[in-house]
């Protein structure tokens, strides 16, 4: 990471203006929500989202939650439903995340939803989170503000200890109230509890008069045969390709001849930001096979290669 210093933004008017400016410029700003401290970035900026993965040192691109200031802003990005409306009207703002089908006109980053046709959305209640969302005027992606694999931060000092020198700033808003992550409900099919959290599942069941189906662990969505299959393009992928074969279309990296380039300057953050949108674009041409340049197995290259290897793995015919 190139950031040398991490600012502390006070939760007053001036501090919050600086925090919004940093977000608007594509920076990373940690801020309190009622659950835990989130690591925020403009949810429409692929490069900023790629920097979240880099700062957290995540070895995989699991999808992130997009935070909104109000329901009407959120509705523009998803296919809204009666059940979503019922839950949103009662439990938002609050620690509830809804997974809904992505609207075809949504300009949320493809990397944010890791190329999935769905997106996870939430309206946080914390006044600082709300202030940032309203003043930025755009949705904010915000996973927990910790190094991957560490405990979620509930105080600014926790964020500082993990991420100093890796992010642009931290809004000091004291301790978080809930200290538990949001409850995640998938509404793309039968209502399913993907992760228990700040709002108990039985409250949700009472509201929608339906028992929630349960996924054992949110990791299950990344397991082969589950959502992982949706991550894959229809075309076959040939990895570590140095040249394009007959009937192939080529996704390049670095100074190579190709149809689309993840980053001509071999910048892994730029490549991560372009990965999912590029796969969608190339797959749209219905090629038989996509050849992909070698990607170095360092930094974000690890997550890029993880994603590419999964997309290249053989899939059962009914899973495509
Ligand atoms: P975190 O941001 O660390 O609180 O975690 C976000 C959680 O939301 C992860 O468990 C993701 O797998 C889940 N998530 C985000 N987007 C989606 C989606 N489109 N479909 C299913 N799960 C999602
Ligand atoms: Mg986390």
Tab-separated table of C-alpha atoms in Angstrom, residues 34 102 124 127 172 178 182 196 242 264 271 292 295 315:
chain	number	residue	atom	x	y	z
A	34	UNK	CA	-24.049	0.399	15.190
A	102	UNK	CA	-29.177	-6.650	-8.605
A	124	UNK	CA	-27.149	1.688	9.101
A	127	UNK	CA	-25.505	8.902	13.103
A	172	UNK	CA	-13.276	8.502	15.870
A	178	UNK	CA	-24.244	-3.636	19.065
A	182	UNK	CA	-25.702	-7.480	10.890
A	196	UNK	CA	-27.191	-14.588	12.386
A	242	UNK	CA	0.873	-16.198	-23.057
A	264	UNK	CA	-1.634	-2.498	-18.964
A	271	UNK	CA	-6.657	-5.440	-12.224
A	292	UNK	CA	-6.056	-15.196	-19.394
A	295	UNK	CA	-1.172	-12.981	-12.835
A	315	UNK	CA	-18.441	-27.519	-13.544
